[in-house]
């Protein structure tokens, strides 16, 4: 029989701090199933096309790794790093490039792979940048979409889950670089009363 103390410990996620609470929003099982469906949708649209996946560092890494394996066929990948967020949960509203792609996307069928669409400013910046480079196709796959928060007029072609306006971590997403390794997507809440900053 587990003791009360061991039950409590079992609920604590790896890397979790005392002042933070985590609630599973989307389990790894649901993520796995949805990623498989998304890959099928993408392959239905591009059955024989070599797909060049462009992952937006760092949040998309786990999603891209799973999606690439589900896609099958000819797949290559590259990564770009941009930042729109400072430390913590608040956006600066500005997008800046930290690392560009390694190879040209001209004439390729490009699938931009993003962890989450929030204001949409990052994706807008990326789409403008990539369109100028003349890819054959340019499509977007996002795992999570916080539709309510949108500022920029952008949409993904393939969306995993529409989620409420909560700050989420796990499956690649971080809070101050932590929690990226959680298998589930979780809502993180701060402070003794468990109120998220984003709701304040
Ligand atoms: P956007 O430019 O506002 O759409 O923000 C996109 C980026 O903000 C994502 O790629 C994430 O890195 C980050 N972001 C937005 N919402 C969250 C969240 O709930 N958790 C973790 N990162 C987030």
PDB file of C-alpha atoms and ligand atoms in Angstrom:
ATOM      1  CA  UNK A   1       0.000   0.000   0.000  1.00  0.00           C
ATOM      2  CA  UNK A   2       1.497   3.384  -0.934  1.00  0.00           C
ATOM      3  CA  UNK A   3       1.711   5.781   1.975  1.00  0.00           C
ATOM      4  CA  UNK A   4       0.164   9.256   1.818  1.00  0.00           C
ATOM      5  CA  UNK A   5       3.650  10.702   1.454  1.00  0.00           C
ATOM      6  CA  UNK A   6       4.607   8.438  -1.455  1.00  0.00           C
ATOM      7  CA  UNK A   7       1.296   9.237  -3.237  1.00  0.00           C
ATOM      8  CA  UNK A   8       2.104  12.927  -2.896  1.00  0.00           C
ATOM      9  CA  UNK A   9       5.612  12.407  -4.260  1.00  0.00           C
ATOM     10  CA  UNK A  10       4.263  10.473  -7.240  1.00  0.00           C
ATOM     11  CA  UNK A  11       2.276  13.525  -8.366  1.00  0.00           C
ATOM     12  CA  UNK A  12       5.327  15.771  -8.442  1.00  0.00           C
ATOM     13  CA  UNK A  13       6.705  16.063 -11.972  1.00  0.00           C
ATOM     14  CA  UNK A  14      10.413  15.867 -12.761  1.00  0.00           C
ATOM     15  CA  UNK A  15      12.052  19.242 -12.147  1.00  0.00           C
ATOM     16  CA  UNK A  16       8.958  20.661 -10.463  1.00  0.00           C
ATOM     17  CA  UNK A  17       9.564  23.410  -7.919  1.00  0.00           C
ATOM     18  CA  UNK A  18       7.643  23.813  -4.710  1.00  0.00           C
ATOM     19  CA  UNK A  19       6.071  27.122  -5.702  1.00  0.00           C
ATOM     20  CA  UNK A  20       4.770  25.731  -9.009  1.00  0.00           C
ATOM     21  CA  UNK A  21       1.866  23.407  -9.667  1.00  0.00           C
ATOM     22  CA  UNK A  22       1.399  21.449 -12.857  1.00  0.00           C
ATOM     23  CA  UNK A  23      -1.830  20.059 -14.259  1.00  0.00           C
ATOM     24  CA  UNK A  24      -1.870  17.703 -17.222  1.00  0.00           C
ATOM     25  CA  UNK A  25      -3.786  19.324 -20.066  1.00  0.00           C
ATOM     26  CA  UNK A  26      -2.950  16.871 -22.861  1.00  0.00           C
ATOM     27  CA  UNK A  27      -1.544  13.458 -22.076  1.00  0.00           C
ATOM     28  CA  UNK A  28       1.320  11.965 -24.023  1.00  0.00           C
ATOM     29  CA  UNK A  29      -1.020   9.272 -25.316  1.00  0.00           C
ATOM     30  CA  UNK A  30      -3.339  11.872 -26.864  1.00  0.00           C
ATOM     31  CA  UNK A  31      -0.362  13.740 -28.283  1.00  0.00           C
ATOM     32  CA  UNK A  32       0.971  10.567 -29.894  1.00  0.00           C
ATOM     33  CA  UNK A  33      -2.374   9.788 -31.515  1.00  0.00           C
ATOM     34  CA  UNK A  34      -2.872  13.329 -32.750  1.00  0.00           C
ATOM     35  CA  UNK A  35       0.661  13.569 -34.189  1.00  0.00           C
ATOM     36  CA  UNK A  36       0.034  10.342 -36.087  1.00  0.00           C
ATOM     37  CA  UNK A  37      -3.203  11.787 -37.555  1.00  0.00           C
ATOM     38  CA  UNK A  38      -1.448  15.025 -38.463  1.00  0.00           C
ATOM     39  CA  UNK A  39       1.271  13.083 -40.285  1.00  0.00           C
ATOM     40  CA  UNK A  40      -1.414  11.205 -42.218  1.00  0.00           C
ATOM     41  CA  UNK A  41      -3.104  14.483 -43.187  1.00  0.00           C
ATOM     42  CA  UNK A  42       0.213  15.925 -44.362  1.00  0.00           C
ATOM     43  CA  UNK A  43       1.056  12.815 -46.374  1.00  0.00           C
ATOM     44  CA  UNK A  44      -2.423  12.831 -47.892  1.00  0.00           C
ATOM     45  CA  UNK A  45      -1.720  16.354 -49.179  1.00  0.00           C
ATOM     46  CA  UNK A  46       1.865  15.583 -50.235  1.00  0.00           C
ATOM     47  CA  UNK A  47       1.922  11.843 -50.954  1.00  0.00           C
ATOM     48  CA  UNK A  48       5.192  11.579 -52.855  1.00  0.00           C
ATOM     49  CA  UNK A  49       6.852  14.847 -52.028  1.00  0.00           C
ATOM     50  CA  UNK A  50      10.194  15.041 -50.200  1.00  0.00           C
ATOM     51  CA  UNK A  51       9.263  17.119 -47.143  1.00  0.00           C
ATOM     52  CA  UNK A  52      11.731  19.571 -45.664  1.00  0.00           C
ATOM     53  CA  UNK A  53      10.803  20.167 -42.034  1.00  0.00           C
ATOM     54  CA  UNK A  54      11.895  23.462 -40.519  1.00  0.00           C
ATOM     55  CA  UNK A  55      11.752  23.297 -36.745  1.00  0.00           C
ATOM     56  CA  UNK A  56      11.559  26.449 -34.699  1.00  0.00           C
ATOM     57  CA  UNK A  57      13.975  26.003 -31.807  1.00  0.00           C
ATOM     58  CA  UNK A  58      13.727  24.932 -29.179  1.00  0.00           C
ATOM     59  CA  UNK A  59      10.105  24.191 -28.385  1.00  0.00           C
ATOM     60  CA  UNK A  60       9.350  22.219 -31.550  1.00  0.00           C
ATOM     61  CA  UNK A  61      12.118  19.637 -31.127  1.00  0.00           C
ATOM     62  CA  UNK A  62      10.076  16.795 -29.598  1.00  0.00           C
ATOM     63  CA  UNK A  63       7.090  17.448 -31.856  1.00  0.00           C
ATOM     64  CA  UNK A  64       9.316  17.516 -34.942  1.00  0.00           C
ATOM     65  CA  UNK A  65      11.069  14.308 -33.922  1.00  0.00           C
ATOM     66  CA  UNK A  66       7.758  12.463 -33.522  1.00  0.00           C
ATOM     67  CA  UNK A  67       6.142  13.996 -36.602  1.00  0.00           C
ATOM     68  CA  UNK A  68       9.158  13.171 -38.786  1.00  0.00           C
ATOM     69  CA  UNK A  69       9.001   9.510 -37.741  1.00  0.00           C
ATOM     70  CA  UNK A  70       5.275   9.313 -38.432  1.00  0.00           C
ATOM     71  CA  UNK A  71       5.547  11.020 -41.831  1.00  0.00           C
ATOM     72  CA  UNK A  72       7.556   8.354 -43.598  1.00  0.00           C
ATOM     73  CA  UNK A  73       8.753   8.934 -47.152  1.00  0.00           C
ATOM     74  CA  UNK A  74      11.592  11.317 -47.879  1.00  0.00           C
ATOM     75  CA  UNK A  75      12.080  13.770 -45.040  1.00  0.00           C
ATOM     76  CA  UNK A  76      14.888  16.185 -44.207  1.00  0.00           C
ATOM     77  CA  UNK A  77      15.097  18.769 -41.480  1.00  0.00           C
ATOM     78  CA  UNK A  78      16.669  22.041 -40.550  1.00  0.00           C
ATOM     79  CA  UNK A  79      16.234  24.412 -37.631  1.00  0.00           C
ATOM     80  CA  UNK A  80      15.861  28.115 -37.096  1.00  0.00           C
ATOM     81  CA  UNK A  81      16.011  29.975 -33.810  1.00  0.00           C
ATOM     82  CA  UNK A  82      14.064  33.147 -33.162  1.00  0.00           C
ATOM     83  CA  UNK A  83      12.949  34.700 -29.935  1.00  0.00           C
ATOM     84  CA  UNK A  84       9.852  36.641 -29.148  1.00  0.00           C
ATOM     85  CA  UNK A  85       9.727  35.846 -25.486  1.00  0.00           C
ATOM     86  CA  UNK A  86      11.977  37.112 -22.732  1.00  0.00           C
ATOM     87  CA  UNK A  87      12.378  35.083 -19.591  1.00  0.00           C
ATOM     88  CA  UNK A  88       9.205  33.760 -18.003  1.00  0.00           C
ATOM     89  CA  UNK A  89       5.731  34.083 -19.474  1.00  0.00           C
ATOM     90  CA  UNK A  90       5.574  37.571 -20.913  1.00  0.00           C
ATOM     91  CA  UNK A  91       6.110  38.331 -24.582  1.00  0.00           C
ATOM     92  CA  UNK A  92       8.171  41.314 -25.637  1.00  0.00           C
ATOM     93  CA  UNK A  93       6.167  41.422 -28.867  1.00  0.00           C
ATOM     94  CA  UNK A  94       9.404  41.604 -30.841  1.00  0.00           C
ATOM     95  CA  UNK A  95      10.862  38.803 -32.935  1.00  0.00           C
ATOM     96  CA  UNK A  96      14.569  38.502 -33.424  1.00  0.00           C
ATOM     97  CA  UNK A  97      16.632  35.929 -35.312  1.00  0.00           C
ATOM     98  CA  UNK A  98      19.210  33.988 -33.302  1.00  0.00           C
ATOM     99  CA  UNK A  99      20.115  31.306 -35.833  1.00  0.00           C
ATOM    100  CA  UNK A 100      19.200  31.074 -39.502  1.00  0.00           C
ATOM    101  CA  UNK A 101      18.641  27.885 -41.514  1.00  0.00           C
ATOM    102  CA  UNK A 102      21.692  25.917 -42.627  1.00  0.00           C
ATOM    103  CA  UNK A 103      20.480  25.171 -46.154  1.00  0.00           C
ATOM    104  CA  UNK A 104      18.441  26.929 -48.831  1.00  0.00           C
ATOM    105  CA  UNK A 105      14.709  26.221 -49.027  1.00  0.00           C
ATOM    106  CA  UNK A 106      14.359  27.401 -52.624  1.00  0.00           C
ATOM    107  CA  UNK A 107      12.230  24.959 -54.638  1.00  0.00           C
ATOM    108  CA  UNK A 108      11.572  22.707 -51.651  1.00  0.00           C
ATOM    109  CA  UNK A 109       8.350  21.593 -50.004  1.00  0.00           C
ATOM    110  CA  UNK A 110       8.767  23.194 -46.615  1.00  0.00           C
ATOM    111  CA  UNK A 111       6.790  22.384 -43.512  1.00  0.00           C
ATOM    112  CA  UNK A 112       7.374  24.857 -40.697  1.00  0.00           C
ATOM    113  CA  UNK A 113       7.038  22.987 -37.409  1.00  0.00           C
ATOM    114  CA  UNK A 114       6.081  25.138 -34.417  1.00  0.00           C
ATOM    115  CA  UNK A 115       5.280  24.135 -30.864  1.00  0.00           C
ATOM    116  CA  UNK A 116       2.604  26.733 -30.190  1.00  0.00           C
ATOM    117  CA  UNK A 117       0.804  29.583 -31.898  1.00  0.00           C
ATOM    118  CA  UNK A 118       0.164  32.353 -29.416  1.00  0.00           C
ATOM    119  CA  UNK A 119       0.075  35.947 -30.692  1.00  0.00           C
ATOM    120  CA  UNK A 120       1.188  34.620 -34.082  1.00  0.00           C
ATOM    121  CA  UNK A 121       3.917  37.258 -34.383  1.00  0.00           C
ATOM    122  CA  UNK A 122       6.704  34.674 -34.600  1.00  0.00           C
ATOM    123  CA  UNK A 123       4.973  32.738 -37.354  1.00  0.00           C
ATOM    124  CA  UNK A 124       4.162  35.912 -39.273  1.00  0.00           C
ATOM    125  CA  UNK A 125       7.831  36.900 -39.174  1.00  0.00           C
ATOM    126  CA  UNK A 126       8.923  33.423 -40.295  1.00  0.00           C
ATOM    127  CA  UNK A 127       6.424  33.146 -43.131  1.00  0.00           C
ATOM    128  CA  UNK A 128       7.466  36.510 -44.527  1.00  0.00           C
ATOM    129  CA  UNK A 129      11.130  35.484 -44.314  1.00  0.00           C
ATOM    130  CA  UNK A 130      10.579  32.071 -45.917  1.00  0.00           C
ATOM    131  CA  UNK A 131       8.247  33.266 -48.687  1.00  0.00           C
ATOM    132  CA  UNK A 132      11.028  35.529 -49.969  1.00  0.00           C
ATOM    133  CA  UNK A 133      13.238  32.445 -50.341  1.00  0.00           C
ATOM    134  CA  UNK A 134      10.895  30.912 -52.923  1.00  0.00           C
ATOM    135  CA  UNK A 135      10.037  27.457 -51.606  1.00  0.00           C
ATOM    136  CA  UNK A 136       7.916  25.209 -53.835  1.00  0.00           C
ATOM    137  CA  UNK A 137       5.350  24.798 -51.039  1.00  0.00           C
ATOM    138  CA  UNK A 138       5.221  26.459 -47.648  1.00  0.00           C
ATOM    139  CA  UNK A 139       2.987  24.894 -45.010  1.00  0.00           C
ATOM    140  CA  UNK A 140       2.760  25.163 -41.232  1.00  0.00           C
ATOM    141  CA  UNK A 141       2.187  22.494 -38.593  1.00  0.00           C
ATOM    142  CA  UNK A 142       1.638  23.563 -34.981  1.00  0.00           C
ATOM    143  CA  UNK A 143       1.022  21.302 -32.063  1.00  0.00           C
ATOM    144  CA  UNK A 144      -0.913  23.826 -29.975  1.00  0.00           C
ATOM    145  CA  UNK A 145      -2.961  26.865 -30.866  1.00  0.00           C
ATOM    146  CA  UNK A 146      -4.075  29.514 -28.360  1.00  0.00           C
ATOM    147  CA  UNK A 147      -6.593  31.027 -30.753  1.00  0.00           C
ATOM    148  CA  UNK A 148      -7.815  33.636 -28.250  1.00  0.00           C
ATOM    149  CA  UNK A 149      -4.406  35.273 -28.016  1.00  0.00           C
ATOM    150  CA  UNK A 150      -3.919  35.902 -31.730  1.00  0.00           C
ATOM    151  CA  UNK A 151      -2.712  39.346 -32.803  1.00  0.00           C
ATOM    152  CA  UNK A 152      -1.163  38.586 -36.200  1.00  0.00           C
ATOM    153  CA  UNK A 153      -3.338  37.357 -39.038  1.00  0.00           C
ATOM    154  CA  UNK A 154      -1.831  33.887 -39.463  1.00  0.00           C
ATOM    155  CA  UNK A 155      -3.181  30.345 -39.473  1.00  0.00           C
ATOM    156  CA  UNK A 156      -1.557  26.941 -39.394  1.00  0.00           C
ATOM    157  CA  UNK A 157      -2.336  24.390 -42.098  1.00  0.00           C
ATOM    158  CA  UNK A 158      -2.163  21.529 -39.606  1.00  0.00           C
ATOM    159  CA  UNK A 159      -3.079  22.049 -35.933  1.00  0.00           C
ATOM    160  CA  UNK A 160      -2.756  19.507 -33.154  1.00  0.00           C
ATOM    161  CA  UNK A 161      -4.906  20.994 -30.396  1.00  0.00           C
ATOM    162  CA  UNK A 162      -6.669  24.286 -29.792  1.00  0.00           C
ATOM    163  CA  UNK A 163      -6.026  25.167 -26.149  1.00  0.00           C
ATOM    164  CA  UNK A 164      -7.318  27.826 -23.753  1.00  0.00           C
ATOM    165  CA  UNK A 165      -5.323  30.882 -22.754  1.00  0.00           C
ATOM    166  CA  UNK A 166      -3.103  29.186 -20.184  1.00  0.00           C
ATOM    167  CA  UNK A 167       0.664  29.006 -19.962  1.00  0.00           C
ATOM    168  CA  UNK A 168       1.692  25.471 -20.856  1.00  0.00           C
ATOM    169  CA  UNK A 169       4.888  23.473 -20.545  1.00  0.00           C
ATOM    170  CA  UNK A 170       6.104  20.026 -21.499  1.00  0.00           C
ATOM    171  CA  UNK A 171       6.647  18.080 -24.741  1.00  0.00           C
ATOM    172  CA  UNK A 172       9.262  20.666 -25.738  1.00  0.00           C
ATOM    173  CA  UNK A 173       7.666  23.756 -24.207  1.00  0.00           C
ATOM    174  CA  UNK A 174       9.450  25.472 -21.351  1.00  0.00           C
ATOM    175  CA  UNK A 175       9.081  27.824 -18.470  1.00  0.00           C
ATOM    176  CA  UNK A 176      12.485  29.489 -18.037  1.00  0.00           C
ATOM    177  CA  UNK A 177      14.053  26.551 -19.910  1.00  0.00           C
ATOM    178  CA  UNK A 178      12.569  23.955 -17.548  1.00  0.00           C
ATOM    179  CA  UNK A 179       9.940  21.262 -18.156  1.00  0.00           C
ATOM    180  CA  UNK A 180      10.749  20.683 -21.838  1.00  0.00           C
ATOM    181  CA  UNK A 181      11.273  16.997 -21.030  1.00  0.00           C
ATOM    182  CA  UNK A 182       7.778  16.341 -19.645  1.00  0.00           C
ATOM    183  CA  UNK A 183       5.955  13.847 -21.879  1.00  0.00           C
ATOM    184  CA  UNK A 184       2.560  15.539 -21.322  1.00  0.00           C
ATOM    185  CA  UNK A 185       1.524  19.124 -22.023  1.00  0.00           C
ATOM    186  CA  UNK A 186       0.765  20.671 -18.632  1.00  0.00           C
ATOM    187  CA  UNK A 187      -0.594  23.981 -17.386  1.00  0.00           C
ATOM    188  CA  UNK A 188       1.874  25.576 -15.005  1.00  0.00           C
ATOM    189  CA  UNK A 189       0.612  27.731 -12.189  1.00  0.00           C
ATOM    190  CA  UNK A 190       2.684  29.922  -9.947  1.00  0.00           C
ATOM    191  CA  UNK A 191       2.382  31.126  -6.413  1.00  0.00           C
ATOM    192  CA  UNK A 192       0.686  29.794  -3.314  1.00  0.00           C
ATOM    193  CA  UNK A 193      -2.855  30.251  -4.621  1.00  0.00           C
ATOM    194  CA  UNK A 194      -1.984  28.620  -7.907  1.00  0.00           C
ATOM    195  CA  UNK A 195      -2.857  31.630 -10.083  1.00  0.00           C
ATOM    196  CA  UNK A 196      -1.135  31.774 -13.471  1.00  0.00           C
ATOM    197  CA  UNK A 197       0.537  35.076 -14.293  1.00  0.00           C
ATOM    198  CA  UNK A 198      -1.082  35.053 -17.678  1.00  0.00           C
ATOM    199  CA  UNK A 199      -4.577  35.262 -16.149  1.00  0.00           C
ATOM    200  CA  UNK A 200      -3.663  38.207 -13.925  1.00  0.00           C
TER     201      UNK A 200
HETATM  202  P1  LIG B   1       3.888  33.970 -30.593  1.00  0.00           P
HETATM  203  O1  LIG B   1       4.870  34.719 -31.446  1.00  0.00           O
HETATM  204  O2  LIG B   1       3.241  34.879 -29.579  1.00  0.00           O
HETATM  205  O3  LIG B   1       2.874  33.201 -31.383  1.00  0.00           O
HETATM  206  O4  LIG B   1       4.705  32.991 -29.681  1.00  0.00           O
HETATM  207  C1  LIG B   1       5.268  31.867 -30.122  1.00  0.00           C
HETATM  208  C2  LIG B   1       6.289  31.394 -29.133  1.00  0.00           C
HETATM  209  O5  LIG B   1       6.032  31.829 -27.799  1.00  0.00           O
HETATM  210  C3  LIG B   1       6.268  29.897 -29.076  1.00  0.00           C
HETATM  211  O6  LIG B   1       7.053  29.333 -30.077  1.00  0.00           O
HETATM  212  C4  LIG B   1       6.745  29.617 -27.675  1.00  0.00           C
HETATM  213  O7  LIG B   1       8.133  29.548 -27.656  1.00  0.00           O
HETATM  214  C5  LIG B   1       6.293  30.816 -26.860  1.00  0.00           C
HETATM  215  N1  LIG B   1       5.055  30.528 -26.099  1.00  0.00           N
HETATM  216  C6  LIG B   1       3.823  31.033 -26.300  1.00  0.00           C
HETATM  217  N2  LIG B   1       2.930  30.542 -25.419  1.00  0.00           N
HETATM  218  C7  LIG B   1       3.618  29.685 -24.645  1.00  0.00           C
HETATM  219  C8  LIG B   1       3.236  28.814 -23.560  1.00  0.00           C
HETATM  220  O8  LIG B   1       2.085  28.721 -23.116  1.00  0.00           O
HETATM  221  N3  LIG B   1       4.240  28.079 -23.029  1.00  0.00           N
HETATM  222  C9  LIG B   1       5.527  28.108 -23.464  1.00  0.00           C
HETATM  223  N4  LIG B   1       5.916  28.889 -24.478  1.00  0.00           N
HETATM  224  C10 LIG B   1       4.973  29.672 -25.072  1.00  0.00           C
END
